[in-house]
PDB file of C-alpha atoms in Angstrom:
ATOM      1  CA  MET A 787      84.704  93.969 119.624  1.00  0.00           C
ATOM      2  CA  SER A 788      82.352  95.921 117.347  1.00  0.00           C
ATOM      3  CA  VAL A 789      81.907  95.088 113.676  1.00  0.00           C
ATOM      4  CA  PHE A 790      83.730  98.312 112.800  1.00  0.00           C
ATOM      5  CA  PHE A 791      86.824  97.470 114.839  1.00  0.00           C
ATOM      6  CA  ARG A 792      86.825  93.862 113.602  1.00  0.00           C
ATOM      7  CA  ARG A 793      86.840  95.252 110.088  1.00  0.00           C
ATOM      8  CA  LEU A 794      89.736  97.571 110.871  1.00  0.00           C
ATOM      9  CA  SER A 795      91.640  94.656 112.388  1.00  0.00           C
ATOM     10  CA  LEU A 796      91.050  92.521 109.297  1.00  0.00           C
ATOM     11  CA  MET A 797      92.187  95.313 106.972  1.00  0.00           C
ATOM     12  CA  ALA A 798      95.367  95.739 109.009  1.00  0.00           C
ATOM     13  CA  SER A 799      95.964  91.989 108.910  1.00  0.00           C
ATOM     14  CA  ILE A 800      95.615  91.853 105.111  1.00  0.00           C
ATOM     15  CA  ARG A 801      97.935  94.837 104.741  1.00  0.00           C
ATOM     16  CA  ASP A 802     100.551  93.309 107.045  1.00  0.00           C
ATOM     17  CA  ASN A 803     100.304  89.893 105.343  1.00  0.00           C
ATOM     18  CA  LEU A 804     100.805  91.448 101.921  1.00  0.00           C
ATOM     19  CA  SER A 805     103.807  93.389 103.170  1.00  0.00           C
ATOM     20  CA  ALA A 806     105.395  90.259 104.657  1.00  0.00           C
ATOM     21  CA  ILE A 807     104.864  88.221 101.493  1.00  0.00           C
ATOM     22  CA  ARG A 808     106.217  90.983  99.266  1.00  0.00           C
ATOM     23  CA  GLU A 809     109.324  91.065 101.444  1.00  0.00           C
ATOM     24  CA  GLU A 810     109.732  87.276 101.146  1.00  0.00           C
ATOM     25  CA  ILE A 811     109.344  87.503  97.379  1.00  0.00           C
ATOM     26  CA  SER A 812     111.856  90.347  97.154  1.00  0.00           C
ATOM     27  CA  LYS A 813     114.460  88.447  99.157  1.00  0.00           C
ATOM     28  CA  THR A 814     113.937  85.206  97.269  1.00  0.00           C
ATOM     29  CA  SER A 815     113.751  86.661  93.757  1.00  0.00           C
ATOM     30  CA  LYS A 816     117.008  88.601  94.160  1.00  0.00           C
ATOM     31  CA  GLY A 817     115.815  91.458  92.023  1.00  0.00           C
ATOM     32  CA  GLU A 818     113.963  89.428  89.396  1.00  0.00           C
ATOM     33  CA  ASN A 819     110.421  90.517  88.598  1.00  0.00           C
ATOM     34  CA  VAL A 820     107.865  88.164  90.193  1.00  0.00           C
ATOM     35  CA  ARG A 821     104.124  88.793  90.095  1.00  0.00           C
ATOM     36  CA  LEU A 822     102.067  88.083  93.213  1.00  0.00           C
ATOM     37  CA  VAL A 823      98.525  86.928  92.454  1.00  0.00           C
ATOM     38  CA  ALA A 824      96.407  87.331  95.586  1.00  0.00           C
ATOM     39  CA  VAL A 825      93.954  84.425  95.494  1.00  0.00           C
ATOM     40  CA  SER A 826      90.664  85.693  96.859  1.00  0.00           C
ATOM     41  CA  LYS A 827      88.293  82.794  96.188  1.00  0.00           C
ATOM     42  CA  THR A 828      85.378  82.577  98.673  1.00  0.00           C
ATOM     43  CA  LYS A 829      86.480  85.857 100.236  1.00  0.00           C
ATOM     44  CA  PRO A 830      84.132  88.883 100.210  1.00  0.00           C
ATOM     45  CA  ALA A 831      84.671  91.823  97.914  1.00  0.00           C
ATOM     46  CA  SER A 832      85.440  93.943 100.979  1.00  0.00           C
ATOM     47  CA  ASP A 833      88.604  91.878 101.587  1.00  0.00           C
ATOM     48  CA  ILE A 834      89.720  92.555  98.019  1.00  0.00           C
ATOM     49  CA  GLU A 835      89.052  96.265  98.511  1.00  0.00           C
ATOM     50  CA  ALA A 836      91.202  96.147 101.660  1.00  0.00           C
ATOM     51  CA  ALA A 837      94.065  94.571  99.704  1.00  0.00           C
ATOM     52  CA  HIS A 838      93.578  97.141  96.943  1.00  0.00           C
ATOM     53  CA  GLN A 839      93.786  99.951  99.502  1.00  0.00           C
ATOM     54  CA  ALA A 840      97.055  98.389 100.647  1.00  0.00           C
ATOM     55  CA  GLY A 841      98.414  98.829  97.124  1.00  0.00           C
ATOM     56  CA  HIS A 842      97.754  95.406  95.610  1.00  0.00           C
ATOM     57  CA  ARG A 843      96.234  95.133  92.146  1.00  0.00           C
ATOM     58  CA  VAL A 844      96.393  91.514  90.908  1.00  0.00           C
ATOM     59  CA  PHE A 845      93.825  89.002  92.175  1.00  0.00           C
ATOM     60  CA  GLY A 846      93.052  85.399  91.293  1.00  0.00           C
ATOM     61  CA  GLU A 847      89.751  83.552  91.372  1.00  0.00           C
ATOM     62  CA  ASN A 848      88.924  79.865  90.865  1.00  0.00           C
ATOM     63  CA  TYR A 849      85.181  79.982  90.214  1.00  0.00           C
ATOM     64  CA  ILE A 850      83.695  81.699  87.190  1.00  0.00           C
ATOM     65  CA  ASN A 851      80.402  82.867  88.700  1.00  0.00           C
ATOM     66  CA  GLU A 852      82.189  84.273  91.738  1.00  0.00           C
ATOM     67  CA  LEU A 853      84.771  86.024  89.574  1.00  0.00           C
ATOM     68  CA  VAL A 854      82.207  87.607  87.272  1.00  0.00           C
ATOM     69  CA  GLU A 855      80.118  88.803  90.212  1.00  0.00           C
ATOM     70  CA  LYS A 856      83.112  90.292  92.021  1.00  0.00           C
ATOM     71  CA  SER A 857      84.491  91.887  88.864  1.00  0.00           C
ATOM     72  CA  HIS A 858      81.246  93.746  88.285  1.00  0.00           C
ATOM     73  CA  SER A 859      80.796  94.799  91.925  1.00  0.00           C
ATOM     74  CA  LEU A 860      84.389  96.074  91.978  1.00  0.00           C
ATOM     75  CA  SER A 861      84.435  97.579  88.489  1.00  0.00           C
ATOM     76  CA  HIS A 862      84.998 101.006  90.058  1.00  0.00           C
ATOM     77  CA  LEU A 863      88.545  99.790  90.816  1.00  0.00           C
ATOM     78  CA  SER A 864      89.604 100.411  87.252  1.00  0.00           C
ATOM     79  CA  ASP A 865      93.235  99.350  87.754  1.00  0.00           C
ATOM     80  CA  ILE A 866      92.428  95.927  89.200  1.00  0.00           C
ATOM     81  CA  GLU A 867      93.705  92.909  87.249  1.00  0.00           C
ATOM     82  CA  TRP A 868      91.876  89.591  87.478  1.00  0.00           C
ATOM     83  CA  HIS A 869      93.508  86.219  86.828  1.00  0.00           C
ATOM     84  CA  PHE A 870      91.286  83.198  86.354  1.00  0.00           C
ATOM     85  CA  ILE A 871      93.094  80.211  87.866  1.00  0.00           C
ATOM     86  CA  GLY A 872      90.378  77.560  88.132  1.00  0.00           C
ATOM     87  CA  ASN A 873      89.283  74.627  86.019  1.00  0.00           C
ATOM     88  CA  LEU A 874      87.914  75.854  82.694  1.00  0.00           C
ATOM     89  CA  GLN A 875      85.537  73.993  80.410  1.00  0.00           C
ATOM     90  CA  LYS A 876      84.477  74.954  76.906  1.00  0.00           C
ATOM     91  CA  LYS A 877      80.846  75.544  77.925  1.00  0.00           C
ATOM     92  CA  ASN A 878      81.866  78.089  80.578  1.00  0.00           C
ATOM     93  CA  CYS A 879      84.120  80.233  78.390  1.00  0.00           C
ATOM     94  CA  PRO A 880      81.381  82.649  77.231  1.00  0.00           C
ATOM     95  CA  LYS A 881      80.465  83.474  80.850  1.00  0.00           C
ATOM     96  CA  LEU A 882      84.094  83.970  81.807  1.00  0.00           C
ATOM     97  CA  THR A 883      84.627  86.513  79.046  1.00  0.00           C
ATOM     98  CA  THR A 884      81.956  88.780  80.600  1.00  0.00           C
ATOM     99  CA  CYS A 885      84.325  89.420  83.510  1.00  0.00           C
ATOM    100  CA  LYS A 886      85.336  93.058  83.892  1.00  0.00           C
ATOM    101  CA  ASN A 887      89.078  93.787  83.862  1.00  0.00           C
ATOM    102  CA  LEU A 888      90.014  90.181  83.129  1.00  0.00           C
ATOM    103  CA  SER A 889      93.756  90.252  82.558  1.00  0.00           C
ATOM    104  CA  VAL A 890      94.909  86.620  82.326  1.00  0.00           C
ATOM    105  CA  VAL A 891      93.376  83.165  82.047  1.00  0.00           C
ATOM    106  CA  GLU A 892      95.994  80.803  83.464  1.00  0.00           C
ATOM    107  CA  THR A 893      94.199  77.527  82.791  1.00  0.00           C
ATOM    108  CA  VAL A 894      93.883  76.994  79.047  1.00  0.00           C
ATOM    109  CA  ASP A 895      94.489  73.267  78.591  1.00  0.00           C
ATOM    110  CA  SER A 896      92.918  72.211  75.286  1.00  0.00           C
ATOM    111  CA  VAL A 897      92.203  73.336  71.749  1.00  0.00           C
ATOM    112  CA  LYS A 898      88.458  73.342  72.503  1.00  0.00           C
ATOM    113  CA  VAL A 899      88.875  75.654  75.472  1.00  0.00           C
ATOM    114  CA  ALA A 900      91.225  77.958  73.551  1.00  0.00           C
ATOM    115  CA  GLN A 901      88.799  78.227  70.624  1.00  0.00           C
ATOM    116  CA  ALA A 902      85.796  78.869  72.874  1.00  0.00           C
ATOM    117  CA  LEU A 903      87.702  81.490  74.851  1.00  0.00           C
ATOM    118  CA  ASN A 904      88.830  83.182  71.646  1.00  0.00           C
ATOM    119  CA  ASN A 905      85.252  83.290  70.322  1.00  0.00           C
ATOM    120  CA  GLY A 906      83.872  84.527  73.630  1.00  0.00           C
ATOM    121  CA  TRP A 907      86.459  87.272  73.941  1.00  0.00           C
ATOM    122  CA  LYS A 908      85.646  88.557  70.464  1.00  0.00           C
ATOM    123  CA  LYS A 909      82.041  88.984  71.571  1.00  0.00           C
ATOM    124  CA  ASN A 910      82.378  90.079  75.193  1.00  0.00           C
ATOM    125  CA  GLY A 911      85.955  91.170  75.886  1.00  0.00           C
ATOM    126  CA  ASP A 912      86.551  94.650  77.290  1.00  0.00           C
ATOM    127  CA  ARG A 913      89.969  95.032  75.664  1.00  0.00           C
ATOM    128  CA  PRO A 914      91.462  94.047  72.276  1.00  0.00           C
ATOM    129  CA  SER A 915      93.171  90.837  73.454  1.00  0.00           C
ATOM    130  CA  LEU A 916      93.344  88.461  76.402  1.00  0.00           C
ATOM    131  CA  ASP A 917      96.540  87.018  77.860  1.00  0.00           C
ATOM    132  CA  VAL A 918      96.587  83.277  78.504  1.00  0.00           C
ATOM    133  CA  PHE A 919      98.826  80.677  80.125  1.00  0.00           C
ATOM    134  CA  LEU A 920      98.773  77.005  79.195  1.00  0.00           C
ATOM    135  CA  GLN A 921      98.043  74.775  82.182  1.00  0.00           C
ATOM    136  CA  VAL A 922     100.194  71.656  82.240  1.00  0.00           C
ATOM    137  CA  ASN A 923      99.337  68.584  84.309  1.00  0.00           C
ATOM    138  CA  THR A 924     102.943  67.948  85.267  1.00  0.00           C
ATOM    139  CA  SER A 925     102.031  65.401  87.931  1.00  0.00           C
ATOM    140  CA  LYS A 926      99.856  63.522  85.423  1.00  0.00           C
ATOM    141  CA  GLU A 927      97.187  62.993  88.070  1.00  0.00           C
ATOM    142  CA  PRO A 928      93.918  61.984  86.373  1.00  0.00           C
ATOM    143  CA  GLN A 929      91.828  64.195  88.651  1.00  0.00           C
ATOM    144  CA  LYS A 930      93.781  67.319  87.720  1.00  0.00           C
ATOM    145  CA  SER A 931      93.164  69.621  84.776  1.00  0.00           C
ATOM    146  CA  GLY A 932      95.890  70.542  82.325  1.00  0.00           C
ATOM    147  CA  CYS A 933      97.329  69.265  79.101  1.00  0.00           C
ATOM    148  CA  LEU A 934     100.061  66.660  79.268  1.00  0.00           C
ATOM    149  CA  PRO A 935     103.650  67.872  78.858  1.00  0.00           C
ATOM    150  CA  GLU A 936     103.900  66.216  75.457  1.00  0.00           C
ATOM    151  CA  GLU A 937     100.845  68.192  74.267  1.00  0.00           C
ATOM    152  CA  VAL A 938     102.146  71.656  75.158  1.00  0.00           C
ATOM    153  CA  ILE A 939     103.797  72.510  71.836  1.00  0.00           C
ATOM    154  CA  SER A 940     100.816  71.551  69.691  1.00  0.00           C
ATOM    155  CA  LEU A 941      98.433  73.488  71.956  1.00  0.00           C
ATOM    156  CA  ALA A 942     100.734  76.511  71.869  1.00  0.00           C
ATOM    157  CA  ASP A 943     100.872  76.348  68.086  1.00  0.00           C
ATOM    158  CA  PHE A 944      97.073  76.412  67.966  1.00  0.00           C
ATOM    159  CA  VAL A 945      96.796  79.396  70.306  1.00  0.00           C
ATOM    160  CA  VAL A 946      99.459  81.372  68.461  1.00  0.00           C
ATOM    161  CA  GLY A 947      98.307  80.418  64.978  1.00  0.00           C
ATOM    162  CA  GLU A 948      94.522  80.180  65.257  1.00  0.00           C
ATOM    163  CA  CYS A 949      93.372  82.345  68.185  1.00  0.00           C
ATOM    164  CA  ASP A 950      93.628  85.906  66.980  1.00  0.00           C
ATOM    165  CA  VAL A 951      92.546  87.631  70.214  1.00  0.00           C
ATOM    166  CA  LEU A 952      94.481  85.422  72.631  1.00  0.00           C
ATOM    167  CA  GLN A 953      98.065  86.276  73.546  1.00  0.00           C
ATOM    168  CA  LEU A 954     100.153  83.374  74.806  1.00  0.00           C
ATOM    169  CA  LYS A 955     102.128  84.612  77.799  1.00  0.00           C
ATOM    170  CA  GLY A 956     103.250  81.586  79.786  1.00  0.00           C
ATOM    171  CA  VAL A 957     102.802  78.132  81.268  1.00  0.00           C
ATOM    172  CA  MET A 958     101.248  77.145  84.581  1.00  0.00           C
ATOM    173  CA  THR A 959     101.064  74.113  86.838  1.00  0.00           C
ATOM    174  CA  ILE A 960      99.637  73.169  90.212  1.00  0.00           C
ATOM    175  CA  GLY A 961     101.601  69.990  90.815  1.00  0.00           C
ATOM    176  CA  ALA A 962     100.958  67.318  93.408  1.00  0.00           C
ATOM    177  CA  PHE A 963      99.975  68.608  96.850  1.00  0.00           C
ATOM    178  CA  GLY A 964     102.101  68.012  99.921  1.00  0.00           C
ATOM    179  CA  TYR A 965     105.461  67.541  98.255  1.00  0.00           C
ATOM    180  CA  ASP A 966     108.309  66.840 100.696  1.00  0.00           C
ATOM    181  CA  TRP A 967     110.983  69.411  99.805  1.00  0.00           C
ATOM    182  CA  SER A 968     113.581  67.545 101.846  1.00  0.00           C
ATOM    183  CA  LEU A 969     113.716  65.181  98.860  1.00  0.00           C
ATOM    184  CA  GLY A 970     114.974  67.955  96.591  1.00  0.00           C
ATOM    185  CA  ASP A 971     113.349  70.172  93.976  1.00  0.00           C
ATOM    186  CA  ASN A 972     109.715  69.423  93.188  1.00  0.00           C
ATOM    187  CA  PRO A 973     109.668  67.151  90.099  1.00  0.00           C
ATOM    188  CA  ASP A 974     106.402  68.716  88.929  1.00  0.00           C
ATOM    189  CA  PHE A 975     108.072  72.116  88.866  1.00  0.00           C
ATOM    190  CA  ILE A 976     111.087  70.632  87.089  1.00  0.00           C
ATOM    191  CA  GLU A 977     108.719  69.252  84.446  1.00  0.00           C
ATOM    192  CA  LEU A 978     107.130  72.679  83.912  1.00  0.00           C
ATOM    193  CA  LEU A 979     110.552  74.237  83.503  1.00  0.00           C
ATOM    194  CA  LYS A 980     111.300  71.679  80.787  1.00  0.00           C
ATOM    195  CA  CYS A 981     108.039  72.549  79.016  1.00  0.00           C
ATOM    196  CA  HIS A 982     108.848  76.236  79.332  1.00  0.00           C
ATOM    197  CA  SER A 983     112.323  75.787  77.862  1.00  0.00           C
ATOM    198  CA  GLN A 984     111.063  73.697  74.932  1.00  0.00           C
ATOM    199  CA  LEU A 985     108.273  76.159  74.208  1.00  0.00           C
ATOM    200  CA  LYS A 986     110.550  79.196  74.329  1.00  0.00           C
ATOM    201  CA  GLU A 987     112.895  77.567  71.843  1.00  0.00           C
ATOM    202  CA  HIS A 988     110.041  76.390  69.597  1.00  0.00           C
ATOM    203  CA  LEU A 989     108.254  79.744  69.482  1.00  0.00           C
ATOM    204  CA  ASN A 990     111.280  82.003  69.913  1.00  0.00           C
ATOM    205  CA  MET A 991     109.452  84.154  72.452  1.00  0.00           C
ATOM    206  CA  ASP A 992     109.686  85.025  76.142  1.00  0.00           C
ATOM    207  CA  LEU A 993     107.180  83.235  78.354  1.00  0.00           C
ATOM    208  CA  GLU A 994     106.267  83.415  82.017  1.00  0.00           C
ATOM    209  CA  ILE A 995     106.228  80.562  84.526  1.00  0.00           C
ATOM    210  CA  SER A 996     103.299  80.307  86.944  1.00  0.00           C
ATOM    211  CA  MET A 997     103.972  77.889  89.779  1.00  0.00           C
ATOM    212  CA  GLY A 998     103.981  78.090  93.559  1.00  0.00           C
ATOM    213  CA  MET A 999     101.255  78.744  96.114  1.00  0.00           C
ATOM    214  CA  SER A1000     101.045  79.693  99.799  1.00  0.00           C
ATOM    215  CA  ASP A1001     103.072  76.732 101.042  1.00  0.00           C
ATOM    216  CA  ASP A1002     105.834  76.722  98.450  1.00  0.00           C
ATOM    217  CA  PHE A1003     105.989  80.022  96.574  1.00  0.00           C
ATOM    218  CA  CYS A1004     109.509  80.844  97.774  1.00  0.00           C
ATOM    219  CA  LYS A1005     110.770  77.447  96.623  1.00  0.00           C
ATOM    220  CA  ALA A1006     109.016  77.975  93.294  1.00  0.00           C
ATOM    221  CA  ILE A1007     110.654  81.382  92.861  1.00  0.00           C
ATOM    222  CA  GLU A1008     114.055  79.858  93.583  1.00  0.00           C
ATOM    223  CA  MET A1009     113.372  77.431  90.744  1.00  0.00           C
ATOM    224  CA  GLY A1010     112.384  80.200  88.330  1.00  0.00           C
ATOM    225  CA  SER A1011     108.707  81.031  88.818  1.00  0.00           C
ATOM    226  CA  THR A1012     107.686  84.508  87.694  1.00  0.00           C
ATOM    227  CA  ASN A1013     104.052  84.306  88.851  1.00  0.00           C
ATOM    228  CA  VAL A1014     102.982  82.939  92.261  1.00  0.00           C
ATOM    229  CA  ARG A1015      99.452  82.373  93.533  1.00  0.00           C
ATOM    230  CA  VAL A1016      99.000  83.042  97.250  1.00  0.00           C
ATOM    231  CA  GLY A1017      95.672  83.014  99.094  1.00  0.00           C
ATOM    232  CA  SER A1018      95.484  81.865 102.711  1.00  0.00           C
ATOM    233  CA  ARG A1019      98.749  83.612 103.653  1.00  0.00           C
ATOM    234  CA  ILE A1020      97.072  86.898 102.669  1.00  0.00           C
ATOM    235  CA  PHE A1021      93.386  86.545 103.472  1.00  0.00           C
ATOM    236  CA  GLY A1022      93.436  83.813 106.114  1.00  0.00           C
ATOM    237  CA  ALA A1023      92.011  80.298 106.011  1.00  0.00           C
ATOM    238  CA  ARG A1024      88.962  79.789 103.830  1.00  0.00           C
ATOM    239  CA  SER A1025      85.680  78.893 105.463  1.00  0.00           C
TER     240      SER A1025
END
């Protein structure tokens, strides 16, 4: 098969995968609005263009250098929306804020990161404000990023009160991998829902819930997720 026909086949596959996932989301959400973030880490810009041609607009990346490079090479797609969903450290915030069409940073997990992101966006941002989610380490695994559940309210207060160009929009978790759903609802998702409820009451504002990936996004939606992050089900296994 020629390179041209392989490319056409891949574009058709991405289109069909997106259509199937949208249908699953529609059936599971029962009319509620759920955002699909197509996770394109390690995938070429051409795959993102194929998804864009299929009508998708929201993409997620885990690595800052890769995101910034892709955002600039695809800046002609003016309606694209980038979500950063990877580990974020204070020292890397200035580079992240040079991303074109950055819509949401889902992984703010400390005061230091929030302050650095706020300062970087003032200098480099391409719009007046930047939406952020607070990442919560609901599984309390030491190797995972995220603030602890008991730290969420104080971090939210800092973002709302001290970060003038950041807009708090929701909470996010990854949770422990490989959960056995035959045991019932994922306790890490239950913990995020508790954080979400407490934060909504504390701040008196609507907030989104970002949880669920390729293996469990339908379960997450059933539990109340409004933002799911799906990669391999759209673009295929990563090399």
